């Protein structure tokens, strides 16, 4: 199954998700890579990573681009040559990209795992979640918070930015499927709209930077 889901976030922004079910050969056959990306691909030892890399190029095609339209800056942040904004994510059998003509965007897909309970104190004030008695619900919520912070980090792309100390995600209910977040770093504040969806044991979170006042 190639394209798994397409979400029109707004008139200028679209999210594309791919479920990797093809062989590496089938994914590679129609794709042409730049020399830089071919070298990156050749250096990948994991088949899962190679298939994820190729499926992202299929998502680029869905959005009207090729690998030759994509470049990475010194921080590893992806950019499109036409000036549109893009963010990329890969987790196991799912990959995703979000493209916007007008706003900085970030996306993250995470597998829902109880491992997140052990590392939660490293990225969010865990005392804020003491009222959640159900372990499954706590895992679900923490995965969303982690995904939100990953998405914001991809937008901001500044060394030294701390998930725990500099990124705050406003509390939310699962039914809302959205929230807001703020980055406060080196005296500067920026605000973001955050939305999330869940499917097949995975969580996808995507963020859009709000325009400055």
C-alpha positions as a Python dict, from the first residue, in 0.01 Angstrom:
ca = {
    (1, 'X'): (0, 0, 0),
    (2, 'X'): (177, 317, -111),
    (3, 'X'): (28, 648, -1),
    (4, 'X'): (-137, 579, 334),
    (5, 'X'): (-296, 912, 416),
    (6, 'X'): (-316, 1269, 288),
    (7, 'X'): (-437, 1545, 518),
    (8, 'X'): (-515, 1895, 398),
    (9, 'X'): (-418, 2100, 703),
    (10, 'X'): (-520, 2430, 542),
    (11, 'X'): (-524, 2586, 197),
    (12, 'X'): (-145, 2614, 193),
    (13, 'X'): (-35, 2309, 392),
    (14, 'X'): (-61, 1934, 326),
    (15, 'X'): (57, 1630, 521),
    (16, 'X'): (148, 1308, 337),
    (17, 'X'): (201, 970, 509),
    (18, 'X'): (342, 653, 351),
    (19, 'X'): (314, 297, 484),
    (20, 'X'): (613, 95, 370),
    (21, 'X'): (498, -241, 238),
    (22, 'X'): (702, -262, -84),
    (23, 'X'): (1038, -427, -137),
    (24, 'X'): (1344, -207, -151),
    (25, 'X'): (1380, -285, -522),
    (26, 'X'): (1025, -173, -598),
    (27, 'X'): (1073, 148, -403),
    (28, 'X'): (1405, 222, -573),
    (29, 'X'): (1307, 147, -934),
    (30, 'X'): (1137, 477, -1025),
    (31, 'X'): (1347, 705, -805),
    (32, 'X'): (1646, 913, -916),
    (33, 'X'): (1864, 1056, -641),
    (34, 'X'): (2111, 1343, -638),
    (35, 'X'): (2476, 1241, -599),
    (36, 'X'): (2468, 1365, -239),
    (37, 'X'): (2159, 1163, -148),
    (38, 'X'): (2283, 858, -339),
    (39, 'X'): (2598, 866, -126),
    (40, 'X'): (2384, 894, 189),
    (41, 'X'): (2170, 604, 70),
    (42, 'X'): (2472, 388, -10),
    (43, 'X'): (2602, 438, 343),
    (44, 'X'): (2284, 313, 512),
    (45, 'X'): (2337, -33, 662),
    (46, 'X'): (1976, -81, 771),
    (47, 'X'): (1723, -194, 510),
    (48, 'X'): (1452, -20, 710),
    (49, 'X'): (1636, 311, 685),
    (50, 'X'): (1696, 266, 312),
    (51, 'X'): (1329, 186, 248),
    (52, 'X'): (1225, 484, 459),
    (53, 'X'): (1462, 708, 265),
    (54, 'X'): (1317, 591, -66),
    (55, 'X'): (955, 616, 47),
    (56, 'X'): (1013, 979, 141),
    (57, 'X'): (1115, 1041, -221),
    (58, 'X'): (781, 890, -326),
    (59, 'X'): (607, 1133, -89),
    (60, 'X'): (799, 1418, -249),
    (61, 'X'): (659, 1304, -583),
    (62, 'X'): (308, 1309, -438),
    (63, 'X'): (371, 1670, -337),
    (64, 'X'): (502, 1759, -685),
    (65, 'X'): (875, 1744, -612),
    (66, 'X'): (1179, 1525, -677),
    (67, 'X'): (1495, 1462, -478),
    (68, 'X'): (1658, 1738, -684),
    (69, 'X'): (1422, 1994, -529),
    (70, 'X'): (1540, 1909, -177),
    (71, 'X'): (1845, 2038, 6),
    (72, 'X'): (1969, 2028, 364),
    (73, 'X'): (2134, 2312, 556),
    (74, 'X'): (2425, 2283, 799),
    (75, 'X'): (2188, 2195, 1084),
    (76, 'X'): (2040, 1909, 880),
    (77, 'X'): (1711, 2090, 826),
    (78, 'X'): (1546, 2018, 488),
    (79, 'X'): (1450, 2297, 248),
    (80, 'X'): (1274, 2310, -88),
    (81, 'X'): (1429, 2506, -373),
    (82, 'X'): (1105, 2691, -449),
    (83, 'X'): (1100, 2841, -99),
    (84, 'X'): (812, 2633, 34),
    (85, 'X'): (855, 2484, 380),
    (86, 'X'): (899, 2111, 444),
    (87, 'X'): (953, 1872, 732),
    (88, 'X'): (1027, 1498, 717),
    (89, 'X'): (981, 1204, 955),
    (90, 'X'): (1039, 827, 958),
    (91, 'X'): (937, 568, 1219),
    (92, 'X'): (951, 197, 1141),
    (93, 'X'): (705, 127, 855),
    (94, 'X'): (569, 482, 836),
    (95, 'X'): (719, 794, 682),
    (96, 'X'): (571, 1140, 642),
    (97, 'X'): (631, 1484, 502),
    (98, 'X'): (445, 1809, 555),
    (99, 'X'): (470, 2088, 297),
    (100, 'X'): (349, 2446, 335),
    (101, 'X'): (355, 2741, 98),
    (102, 'X'): (323, 2997, 378),
    (103, 'X'): (432, 2869, 720),
    (104, 'X'): (722, 2694, 889),
    (105, 'X'): (616, 2339, 968),
    (106, 'X'): (737, 2032, 1156),
    (107, 'X'): (617, 1671, 1168),
    (108, 'X'): (702, 1365, 1376),
    (109, 'X'): (573, 1007, 1372),
    (110, 'X'): (634, 789, 1679),
    (111, 'X'): (553, 429, 1763),
    (112, 'X'): (353, 411, 2085),
    (113, 'X'): (577, 227, 2334),
    (114, 'X'): (594, 211, 2713),
    (115, 'X'): (963, 303, 2689),
    (116, 'X'): (849, 665, 2687),
    (117, 'X'): (739, 633, 3051),
    (118, 'X'): (1103, 581, 3151),
    (119, 'X'): (1239, 885, 2968),
    (120, 'X'): (948, 1126, 3022),
    (121, 'X'): (1130, 1318, 3298),
    (122, 'X'): (1396, 1412, 3044),
    (123, 'X'): (1160, 1605, 2815),
    (124, 'X'): (857, 1719, 3019),
    (125, 'X'): (771, 1802, 3384),
    (126, 'X'): (635, 1457, 3473),
    (127, 'X'): (457, 1588, 3785),
    (128, 'X'): (205, 1754, 3554),
    (129, 'X'): (71, 1408, 3462),
    (130, 'X'): (17, 1265, 3813),
    (131, 'X'): (-361, 1276, 3770),
    (132, 'X'): (-348, 1024, 3483),
    (133, 'X'): (-392, 688, 3657),
    (134, 'X'): (-424, 475, 3343),
    (135, 'X'): (-79, 370, 3219),
    (136, 'X'): (-200, 333, 2859),
    (137, 'X'): (-345, 683, 2861),
    (138, 'X'): (-25, 823, 3012),
    (139, 'X'): (184, 656, 2741),
    (140, 'X'): (-52, 792, 2477),
    (141, 'X'): (-31, 1147, 2612),
    (142, 'X'): (345, 1146, 2659),
    (143, 'X'): (392, 1021, 2303),
    (144, 'X'): (192, 1318, 2175),
    (145, 'X'): (393, 1561, 2389),
    (146, 'X'): (721, 1409, 2267),
    (147, 'X'): (603, 1427, 1906),
    (148, 'X'): (499, 1789, 1951),
    (149, 'X'): (838, 1882, 2092),
    (150, 'X'): (1017, 1693, 1814),
    (151, 'X'): (810, 1882, 1556),
    (152, 'X'): (892, 2217, 1714),
    (153, 'X'): (1259, 2128, 1740),
    (154, 'X'): (1264, 2051, 1367),
    (155, 'X'): (1118, 2394, 1294),
    (156, 'X'): (1349, 2585, 1529),
    (157, 'X'): (1667, 2390, 1445),
    (158, 'X'): (1893, 2561, 1698),
    (159, 'X'): (2166, 2388, 1896),
    (160, 'X'): (2116, 2409, 2271),
    (161, 'X'): (1736, 2407, 2253),
    (162, 'X'): (1609, 2189, 2541),
    (163, 'X'): (1287, 1987, 2520),
    (164, 'X'): (1252, 2011, 2897),
    (165, 'X'): (1344, 2372, 2960),
    (166, 'X'): (1261, 2566, 2644),
    (167, 'X'): (957, 2398, 2482),
    (168, 'X'): (619, 2407, 2654),
    (169, 'X'): (316, 2217, 2520),
    (170, 'X'): (-19, 2335, 2656),
    (171, 'X'): (-230, 2062, 2813),
    (172, 'X'): (-497, 1904, 2593),
    (173, 'X'): (-758, 1631, 2576),
    (174, 'X'): (-737, 1342, 2331),
    (175, 'X'): (-1071, 1439, 2181),
    (176, 'X'): (-943, 1787, 2086),
    (177, 'X'): (-668, 1643, 1865),
    (178, 'X'): (-488, 1975, 1887),
    (179, 'X'): (-313, 2213, 2121),
    (180, 'X'): (-67, 2503, 2120),
    (181, 'X'): (298, 2525, 2217),
    (182, 'X'): (564, 2784, 2286),
    (183, 'X'): (938, 2795, 2250),
    (184, 'X'): (1108, 3038, 2487),
    (185, 'X'): (1479, 3042, 2411),
    (186, 'X'): (1745, 3305, 2473),
    (187, 'X'): (1481, 3566, 2549),
    (188, 'X'): (1280, 3504, 2231),
    (189, 'X'): (929, 3356, 2223),
    (190, 'X'): (758, 3183, 1931),
    (191, 'X'): (413, 3021, 1924),
    (192, 'X'): (287, 2716, 1736),
    (193, 'X'): (-35, 2536, 1655),
    (194, 'X'): (-7, 2160, 1710),
    (195, 'X'): (-232, 1881, 1580),
    (196, 'X'): (-210, 1505, 1621),
    (197, 'X'): (-359, 1184, 1482),
    (198, 'X'): (-318, 818, 1579),
    (199, 'X'): (-320, 507, 1363),
    (200, 'X'): (-207, 144, 1392),
    (201, 'X'): (-21, 200, 1719),
    (202, 'X'): (156, 514, 1594),
    (203, 'X'): (116, 883, 1672),
    (204, 'X'): (171, 1159, 1416),
    (205, 'X'): (211, 1513, 1543),
    (206, 'X'): (251, 1816, 1320),
    (207, 'X'): (310, 2181, 1407),
    (208, 'X'): (274, 2512, 1229),
    (209, 'X'): (451, 2825, 1346),
    (210, 'X'): (216, 3112, 1418),
    (211, 'X'): (284, 3444, 1251),
    (212, 'X'): (457, 3698, 1473),
    (213, 'X'): (244, 3981, 1602),
}
